[in-house]
Amino acid sequence: MNAPESLPVRPTTDMAKEALFNILYNTYDFDSCEVLDLFSGTGNISIEFASRGIKKVTSVDKHSGCVYWLKSVIDKYKLHQIDPHKGDVFKFLEGHKKSYQIIFADPPYDLPTIPRIPELVISNNLLTDNGMLIVEHPSLLKLNGLPGYQETRRYGNSSFSFFEKVKEETADDQ
């Protein structure tokens, strides 16, 4: 299932994808998770989530060719648990209110606003209490000073930075 070469995508490498899914599969019960896939491109990650038992995957990409391709794959393979949306990811995050157990973002590596992704996810409360945001980014970009940051795992020139919901302090925490 190869996407047309004319689409503007940089797929997650197989090694990095396998490592990511090993982490997530050992952390979450996929049967009860809902996933948000940002900058989904051809839907490579959305399709992987669906094939591993995730019941609902919302994917967002602004490129109409990518969304069209993903819809054709959904129809061909009956992957109707994937719900593709054409739109700007940042506008989607600003206006969206649903929370997810897993949010995966794979923005273009040259996008200067990559740090806004965790900021918007955290400030708009888009993660469940045990939820996780994973941002794929070039290894040279450091995201460790952002709210909810937990760790970064490097896979060659690519890295995954993991973020969790920021817990509000209560009087008992002080």
JSON list of C-alpha atoms in Angstrom, two decimals:
[
{"chain": "A", "resi": 1, "resn": "MET", "atom": "CA", "xyz": [0.00, 0.00, 0.00]},
{"chain": "A", "resi": 2, "resn": "ASN", "atom": "CA", "xyz": [2.25, 2.75, -1.30]},
{"chain": "A", "resi": 3, "resn": "ALA", "atom": "CA", "xyz": [1.04, 6.34, -1.43]},
{"chain": "A", "resi": 4, "resn": "PRO", "atom": "CA", "xyz": [1.56, 8.37, -4.59]},
{"chain": "A", "resi": 5, "resn": "GLU", "atom": "CA", "xyz": [5.01, 9.95, -4.71]},
{"chain": "A", "resi": 6, "resn": "SER", "atom": "CA", "xyz": [3.46, 13.34, -5.48]},
{"chain": "A", "resi": 7, "resn": "LEU", "atom": "CA", "xyz": [2.17, 13.72, -1.92]},
{"chain": "A", "resi": 8, "resn": "PRO", "atom": "CA", "xyz": [4.21, 16.00, 0.37]},
{"chain": "A", "resi": 9, "resn": "VAL", "atom": "CA", "xyz": [5.00, 13.49, 3.13]},
{"chain": "A", "resi": 10, "resn": "ARG", "atom": "CA", "xyz": [7.93, 12.16, 5.12]},
{"chain": "A", "resi": 11, "resn": "PRO", "atom": "CA", "xyz": [6.73, 8.87, 6.60]},
{"chain": "A", "resi": 12, "resn": "THR", "atom": "CA", "xyz": [7.87, 7.76, 10.03]},
{"chain": "A", "resi": 13, "resn": "THR", "atom": "CA", "xyz": [10.62, 5.17, 9.59]},
{"chain": "A", "resi": 14, "resn": "ASP", "atom": "CA", "xyz": [9.71, 1.54, 10.26]},
{"chain": "A", "resi": 15, "resn": "MET", "atom": "CA", "xyz": [12.26, 1.32, 13.09]},
{"chain": "A", "resi": 16, "resn": "ALA", "atom": "CA", "xyz": [10.91, 4.41, 14.84]},
{"chain": "A", "resi": 17, "resn": "LYS", "atom": "CA", "xyz": [7.30, 3.34, 14.28]},
{"chain": "A", "resi": 18, "resn": "GLU", "atom": "CA", "xyz": [7.93, -0.12, 15.73]},
{"chain": "A", "resi": 19, "resn": "ALA", "atom": "CA", "xyz": [9.65, 1.39, 18.79]},
{"chain": "A", "resi": 20, "resn": "LEU", "atom": "CA", "xyz": [6.77, 3.83, 19.27]},
{"chain": "A", "resi": 21, "resn": "PHE", "atom": "CA", "xyz": [4.11, 1.14, 19.09]},
{"chain": "A", "resi": 22, "resn": "ASN", "atom": "CA", "xyz": [6.03, -1.09, 21.51]},
{"chain": "A", "resi": 23, "resn": "ILE", "atom": "CA", "xyz": [5.98, 1.76, 24.04]},
{"chain": "A", "resi": 24, "resn": "LEU", "atom": "CA", "xyz": [2.31, 2.56, 23.50]},
{"chain": "A", "resi": 25, "resn": "TYR", "atom": "CA", "xyz": [1.14, -1.05, 23.38]},
{"chain": "A", "resi": 26, "resn": "ASN", "atom": "CA", "xyz": [2.79, -1.72, 26.74]},
{"chain": "A", "resi": 27, "resn": "THR", "atom": "CA", "xyz": [1.23, 1.42, 28.25]},
{"chain": "A", "resi": 28, "resn": "TYR", "atom": "CA", "xyz": [-2.36, 1.45, 26.97]},
{"chain": "A", "resi": 29, "resn": "ASP", "atom": "CA", "xyz": [-5.23, -0.93, 26.41]},
{"chain": "A", "resi": 30, "resn": "PHE", "atom": "CA", "xyz": [-5.75, -0.26, 22.71]},
{"chain": "A", "resi": 31, "resn": "ASP", "atom": "CA", "xyz": [-9.31, -1.66, 22.86]},
{"chain": "A", "resi": 32, "resn": "SER", "atom": "CA", "xyz": [-10.42, 1.34, 24.92]},
{"chain": "A", "resi": 33, "resn": "CYS", "atom": "CA", "xyz": [-8.25, 4.13, 23.46]},
{"chain": "A", "resi": 34, "resn": "GLU", "atom": "CA", "xyz": [-9.13, 6.99, 21.18]},
{"chain": "A", "resi": 35, "resn": "VAL", "atom": "CA", "xyz": [-6.32, 8.51, 19.15]},
{"chain": "A", "resi": 36, "resn": "LEU", "atom": "CA", "xyz": [-5.73, 11.86, 17.46]},
{"chain": "A", "resi": 37, "resn": "ASP", "atom": "CA", "xyz": [-3.21, 11.78, 14.59]},
{"chain": "A", "resi": 38, "resn": "LEU", "atom": "CA", "xyz": [-1.99, 15.28, 13.66]},
{"chain": "A", "resi": 39, "resn": "PHE", "atom": "CA", "xyz": [-0.24, 16.05, 10.37]},
{"chain": "A", "resi": 40, "resn": "SER", "atom": "CA", "xyz": [-1.40, 12.58, 9.39]},
{"chain": "A", "resi": 41, "resn": "GLY", "atom": "CA", "xyz": [-0.22, 12.72, 5.79]},
{"chain": "A", "resi": 42, "resn": "THR", "atom": "CA", "xyz": [-1.13, 9.49, 4.03]},
{"chain": "A", "resi": 43, "resn": "GLY", "atom": "CA", "xyz": [-2.45, 8.03, 7.28]},
{"chain": "A", "resi": 44, "resn": "ASN", "atom": "CA", "xyz": [0.45, 5.63, 7.87]},
{"chain": "A", "resi": 45, "resn": "ILE", "atom": "CA", "xyz": [0.21, 6.03, 11.66]},
{"chain": "A", "resi": 46, "resn": "SER", "atom": "CA", "xyz": [-3.62, 6.14, 11.69]},
{"chain": "A", "resi": 47, "resn": "ILE", "atom": "CA", "xyz": [-3.72, 2.89, 9.71]},
{"chain": "A", "resi": 48, "resn": "GLU", "atom": "CA", "xyz": [-1.20, 1.30, 12.07]},
{"chain": "A", "resi": 49, "resn": "PHE", "atom": "CA", "xyz": [-3.33, 2.28, 15.10]},
{"chain": "A", "resi": 50, "resn": "ALA", "atom": "CA", "xyz": [-6.47, 0.90, 13.44]},
{"chain": "A", "resi": 51, "resn": "SER", "atom": "CA", "xyz": [-4.74, -2.36, 12.51]},
{"chain": "A", "resi": 52, "resn": "ARG", "atom": "CA", "xyz": [-3.68, -2.79, 16.14]},
{"chain": "A", "resi": 53, "resn": "GLY", "atom": "CA", "xyz": [-7.20, -2.54, 17.53]},
{"chain": "A", "resi": 54, "resn": "ILE", "atom": "CA", "xyz": [-7.78, 1.16, 18.25]},
{"chain": "A", "resi": 55, "resn": "LYS", "atom": "CA", "xyz": [-11.53, 1.72, 17.92]},
{"chain": "A", "resi": 56, "resn": "LYS", "atom": "CA", "xyz": [-11.47, 5.42, 16.95]},
{"chain": "A", "resi": 57, "resn": "VAL", "atom": "CA", "xyz": [-8.71, 7.39, 15.21]},
{"chain": "A", "resi": 58, "resn": "THR", "atom": "CA", "xyz": [-9.23, 11.02, 14.25]},
{"chain": "A", "resi": 59, "resn": "SER", "atom": "CA", "xyz": [-6.67, 12.16, 11.68]},
{"chain": "A", "resi": 60, "resn": "VAL", "atom": "CA", "xyz": [-6.01, 15.75, 10.61]},
{"chain": "A", "resi": 61, "resn": "ASP", "atom": "CA", "xyz": [-4.02, 17.03, 7.65]},
{"chain": "A", "resi": 62, "resn": "LYS", "atom": "CA", "xyz": [-4.31, 20.16, 5.53]},
{"chain": "A", "resi": 63, "resn": "HIS", "atom": "CA", "xyz": [-3.27, 18.59, 2.23]},
{"chain": "A", "resi": 64, "resn": "SER", "atom": "CA", "xyz": [-6.35, 17.54, 0.25]},
{"chain": "A", "resi": 65, "resn": "GLY", "atom": "CA", "xyz": [-4.39, 14.91, -1.70]},
{"chain": "A", "resi": 66, "resn": "CYS", "atom": "CA", "xyz": [-3.33, 13.19, 1.53]},
{"chain": "A", "resi": 67, "resn": "VAL", "atom": "CA", "xyz": [-6.86, 13.23, 2.94]},
{"chain": "A", "resi": 68, "resn": "TYR", "atom": "CA", "xyz": [-8.25, 11.90, -0.36]},
{"chain": "A", "resi": 69, "resn": "TRP", "atom": "CA", "xyz": [-5.65, 9.09, -0.36]},
{"chain": "A", "resi": 70, "resn": "LEU", "atom": "CA", "xyz": [-6.46, 8.16, 3.25]},
{"chain": "A", "resi": 71, "resn": "LYS", "atom": "CA", "xyz": [-10.20, 8.09, 2.50]},
{"chain": "A", "resi": 72, "resn": "SER", "atom": "CA", "xyz": [-9.56, 5.73, -0.42]},
{"chain": "A", "resi": 73, "resn": "VAL", "atom": "CA", "xyz": [-7.54, 3.41, 1.84]},
{"chain": "A", "resi": 74, "resn": "ILE", "atom": "CA", "xyz": [-10.28, 3.54, 4.49]},
{"chain": "A", "resi": 75, "resn": "ASP", "atom": "CA", "xyz": [-12.87, 2.51, 1.91]},
{"chain": "A", "resi": 76, "resn": "LYS", "atom": "CA", "xyz": [-10.70, -0.15, 0.28]},
{"chain": "A", "resi": 77, "resn": "TYR", "atom": "CA", "xyz": [-9.71, -1.86, 3.55]},
{"chain": "A", "resi": 78, "resn": "LYS", "atom": "CA", "xyz": [-12.88, -1.05, 5.53]},
{"chain": "A", "resi": 79, "resn": "LEU", "atom": "CA", "xyz": [-10.98, 0.89, 8.20]},
{"chain": "A", "resi": 80, "resn": "HIS", "atom": "CA", "xyz": [-14.00, 2.95, 9.19]},
{"chain": "A", "resi": 81, "resn": "GLN", "atom": "CA", "xyz": [-12.66, 3.53, 12.69]},
{"chain": "A", "resi": 82, "resn": "ILE", "atom": "CA", "xyz": [-10.45, 6.21, 11.07]},
{"chain": "A", "resi": 83, "resn": "ASP", "atom": "CA", "xyz": [-12.12, 9.61, 10.74]},
{"chain": "A", "resi": 84, "resn": "PRO", "atom": "CA", "xyz": [-10.06, 11.88, 8.45]},
{"chain": "A", "resi": 85, "resn": "HIS", "atom": "CA", "xyz": [-10.37, 15.68, 8.60]},
{"chain": "A", "resi": 86, "resn": "LYS", "atom": "CA", "xyz": [-8.94, 18.17, 6.12]},
{"chain": "A", "resi": 87, "resn": "GLY", "atom": "CA", "xyz": [-7.79, 21.27, 7.94]},
{"chain": "A", "resi": 88, "resn": "ASP", "atom": "CA", "xyz": [-5.07, 23.28, 9.59]},
{"chain": "A", "resi": 89, "resn": "VAL", "atom": "CA", "xyz": [-3.79, 21.39, 12.64]},
{"chain": "A", "resi": 90, "resn": "PHE", "atom": "CA", "xyz": [-3.29, 24.53, 14.73]},
{"chain": "A", "resi": 91, "resn": "LYS", "atom": "CA", "xyz": [-6.83, 25.78, 14.07]},
{"chain": "A", "resi": 92, "resn": "PHE", "atom": "CA", "xyz": [-8.13, 22.29, 14.83]},
{"chain": "A", "resi": 93, "resn": "LEU", "atom": "CA", "xyz": [-6.29, 22.24, 18.18]},
{"chain": "A", "resi": 94, "resn": "GLU", "atom": "CA", "xyz": [-7.49, 25.75, 19.07]},
{"chain": "A", "resi": 95, "resn": "GLY", "atom": "CA", "xyz": [-11.15, 24.88, 18.46]},
{"chain": "A", "resi": 96, "resn": "HIS", "atom": "CA", "xyz": [-11.30, 21.23, 19.51]},
{"chain": "A", "resi": 97, "resn": "LYS", "atom": "CA", "xyz": [-12.62, 20.19, 22.94]},
{"chain": "A", "resi": 98, "resn": "LYS", "atom": "CA", "xyz": [-12.44, 16.38, 22.97]},
{"chain": "A", "resi": 99, "resn": "SER", "atom": "CA", "xyz": [-9.66, 14.71, 24.94]},
{"chain": "A", "resi": 100, "resn": "TYR", "atom": "CA", "xyz": [-7.69, 11.64, 23.84]},
{"chain": "A", "resi": 101, "resn": "GLN", "atom": "CA", "xyz": [-5.57, 8.93, 25.43]},
{"chain": "A", "resi": 102, "resn": "ILE", "atom": "CA", "xyz": [-2.99, 9.20, 22.64]},
{"chain": "A", "resi": 103, "resn": "ILE", "atom": "CA", "xyz": [-2.17, 12.17, 20.42]},
{"chain": "A", "resi": 104, "resn": "PHE", "atom": "CA", "xyz": [0.53, 11.71, 17.81]},
{"chain": "A", "resi": 105, "resn": "ALA", "atom": "CA", "xyz": [1.94, 14.65, 15.84]},
{"chain": "A", "resi": 106, "resn": "ASP", "atom": "CA", "xyz": [4.34, 14.29, 12.92]},
{"chain": "A", "resi": 107, "resn": "PRO", "atom": "CA", "xyz": [4.72, 17.85, 11.60]},
{"chain": "A", "resi": 108, "resn": "PRO", "atom": "CA", "xyz": [6.99, 18.84, 8.72]},
{"chain": "A", "resi": 109, "resn": "TYR", "atom": "CA", "xyz": [10.49, 19.02, 10.17]},
{"chain": "A", "resi": 110, "resn": "ASP", "atom": "CA", "xyz": [11.01, 22.55, 8.84]},
{"chain": "A", "resi": 111, "resn": "LEU", "atom": "CA", "xyz": [7.86, 23.87, 10.52]},
{"chain": "A", "resi": 112, "resn": "PRO", "atom": "CA", "xyz": [8.98, 26.68, 12.87]},
{"chain": "A", "resi": 113, "resn": "THR", "atom": "CA", "xyz": [5.91, 26.35, 15.11]},
{"chain": "A", "resi": 114, "resn": "ILE", "atom": "CA", "xyz": [6.45, 22.74, 16.26]},
{"chain": "A", "resi": 115, "resn": "PRO", "atom": "CA", "xyz": [6.71, 23.89, 19.92]},
{"chain": "A", "resi": 116, "resn": "ARG", "atom": "CA", "xyz": [3.15, 25.26, 19.70]},
{"chain": "A", "resi": 117, "resn": "ILE", "atom": "CA", "xyz": [1.79, 21.73, 19.35]},
{"chain": "A", "resi": 118, "resn": "PRO", "atom": "CA", "xyz": [2.38, 20.63, 22.97]},
{"chain": "A", "resi": 119, "resn": "GLU", "atom": "CA", "xyz": [1.47, 24.11, 24.20]},
{"chain": "A", "resi": 120, "resn": "LEU", "atom": "CA", "xyz": [-1.94, 23.95, 22.49]},
{"chain": "A", "resi": 121, "resn": "VAL", "atom": "CA", "xyz": [-2.61, 20.34, 23.46]},
{"chain": "A", "resi": 122, "resn": "ILE", "atom": "CA", "xyz": [-1.83, 21.03, 27.13]},
{"chain": "A", "resi": 123, "resn": "SER", "atom": "CA", "xyz": [-3.53, 24.44, 27.38]},
{"chain": "A", "resi": 124, "resn": "ASN", "atom": "CA", "xyz": [-6.70, 23.18, 25.66]},
{"chain": "A", "resi": 125, "resn": "ASN", "atom": "CA", "xyz": [-6.85, 20.08, 27.88]},
{"chain": "A", "resi": 126, "resn": "LEU", "atom": "CA", "xyz": [-6.86, 17.64, 24.95]},
{"chain": "A", "resi": 127, "resn": "LEU", "atom": "CA", "xyz": [-5.25, 14.76, 26.87]},
{"chain": "A", "resi": 128, "resn": "THR", "atom": "CA", "xyz": [-7.11, 12.48, 29.25]},
{"chain": "A", "resi": 129, "resn": "ASP", "atom": "CA", "xyz": [-5.69, 12.15, 32.77]},
{"chain": "A", "resi": 130, "resn": "ASN", "atom": "CA", "xyz": [-3.46, 9.26, 31.68]},
{"chain": "A", "resi": 131, "resn": "GLY", "atom": "CA", "xyz": [-3.06, 10.53, 28.12]},
{"chain": "A", "resi": 132, "resn": "MET", "atom": "CA", "xyz": [0.14, 11.02, 26.17]},
{"chain": "A", "resi": 133, "resn": "LEU", "atom": "CA", "xyz": [1.19, 13.37, 23.38]},
{"chain": "A", "resi": 134, "resn": "ILE", "atom": "CA", "xyz": [4.02, 12.20, 21.16]},
{"chain": "A", "resi": 135, "resn": "VAL", "atom": "CA", "xyz": [5.66, 14.73, 18.85]},
{"chain": "A", "resi": 136, "resn": "GLU", "atom": "CA", "xyz": [7.99, 13.44, 16.15]},
{"chain": "A", "resi": 137, "resn": "HIS", "atom": "CA", "xyz": [10.63, 16.03, 15.30]},
{"chain": "A", "resi": 138, "resn": "PRO", "atom": "CA", "xyz": [14.20, 16.45, 14.09]},
{"chain": "A", "resi": 139, "resn": "SER", "atom": "CA", "xyz": [16.67, 15.34, 16.76]},
{"chain": "A", "resi": 140, "resn": "LEU", "atom": "CA", "xyz": [18.32, 18.78, 16.74]},
{"chain": "A", "resi": 141, "resn": "LEU", "atom": "CA", "xyz": [15.10, 20.41, 18.00]},
{"chain": "A", "resi": 142, "resn": "LYS", "atom": "CA", "xyz": [14.79, 20.38, 21.79]},
{"chain": "A", "resi": 143, "resn": "LEU", "atom": "CA", "xyz": [11.30, 20.45, 23.31]},
{"chain": "A", "resi": 144, "resn": "ASN", "atom": "CA", "xyz": [12.26, 19.66, 26.90]},
{"chain": "A", "resi": 145, "resn": "GLY", "atom": "CA", "xyz": [11.28, 23.08, 28.31]},
{"chain": "A", "resi": 146, "resn": "LEU", "atom": "CA", "xyz": [7.62, 22.85, 27.32]},
{"chain": "A", "resi": 147, "resn": "PRO", "atom": "CA", "xyz": [4.67, 22.12, 29.64]},
{"chain": "A", "resi": 148, "resn": "GLY", "atom": "CA", "xyz": [4.03, 18.45, 30.30]},
{"chain": "A", "resi": 149, "resn": "TYR", "atom": "CA", "xyz": [7.38, 17.30, 28.87]},
{"chain": "A", "resi": 150, "resn": "GLN", "atom": "CA", "xyz": [8.45, 13.84, 30.09]},
{"chain": "A", "resi": 151, "resn": "GLU", "atom": "CA", "xyz": [11.23, 12.52, 27.87]},
{"chain": "A", "resi": 152, "resn": "THR", "atom": "CA", "xyz": [12.71, 12.32, 24.37]},
{"chain": "A", "resi": 153, "resn": "ARG", "atom": "CA", "xyz": [13.77, 9.16, 22.58]},
{"chain": "A", "resi": 154, "resn": "ARG", "atom": "CA", "xyz": [16.06, 9.47, 19.60]},
{"chain": "A", "resi": 155, "resn": "TYR", "atom": "CA", "xyz": [15.99, 7.29, 16.48]},
{"chain": "A", "resi": 156, "resn": "GLY", "atom": "CA", "xyz": [18.74, 8.60, 14.21]},
{"chain": "A", "resi": 157, "resn": "ASN", "atom": "CA", "xyz": [17.81, 12.02, 12.85]},
{"chain": "A", "resi": 158, "resn": "SER", "atom": "CA", "xyz": [14.29, 11.70, 14.27]},
{"chain": "A", "resi": 159, "resn": "SER", "atom": "CA", "xyz": [13.14, 11.94, 17.86]},
{"chain": "A", "resi": 160, "resn": "PHE", "atom": "CA", "xyz": [9.90, 11.36, 19.72]},
{"chain": "A", "resi": 161, "resn": "SER", "atom": "CA", "xyz": [9.21, 13.74, 22.59]},
{"chain": "A", "resi": 162, "resn": "PHE", "atom": "CA", "xyz": [6.58, 12.56, 25.07]},
{"chain": "A", "resi": 163, "resn": "PHE", "atom": "CA", "xyz": [4.24, 14.86, 26.98]},
{"chain": "A", "resi": 164, "resn": "GLU", "atom": "CA", "xyz": [1.62, 14.21, 29.65]},
{"chain": "A", "resi": 165, "resn": "LYS", "atom": "CA", "xyz": [-1.26, 16.25, 30.94]},
{"chain": "A", "resi": 166, "resn": "VAL", "atom": "CA", "xyz": [-0.09, 18.88, 33.42]},
{"chain": "A", "resi": 167, "resn": "LYS", "atom": "CA", "xyz": [-1.60, 18.06, 36.80]},
{"chain": "A", "resi": 168, "resn": "GLU", "atom": "CA", "xyz": [-3.19, 20.97, 38.60]},
{"chain": "A", "resi": 169, "resn": "GLU", "atom": "CA", "xyz": [-1.84, 21.54, 42.09]},
{"chain": "A", "resi": 170, "resn": "THR", "atom": "CA", "xyz": [-4.33, 21.19, 44.90]},
{"chain": "A", "resi": 171, "resn": "ALA", "atom": "CA", "xyz": [-4.05, 22.40, 48.47]},
{"chain": "A", "resi": 172, "resn": "ASP", "atom": "CA", "xyz": [-2.97, 18.86, 49.45]},
{"chain": "A", "resi": 173, "resn": "ASP", "atom": "CA", "xyz": [0.01, 19.04, 47.03]},
{"chain": "A", "resi": 174, "resn": "GLN", "atom": "CA", "xyz": [1.57, 22.03, 48.75]}
]
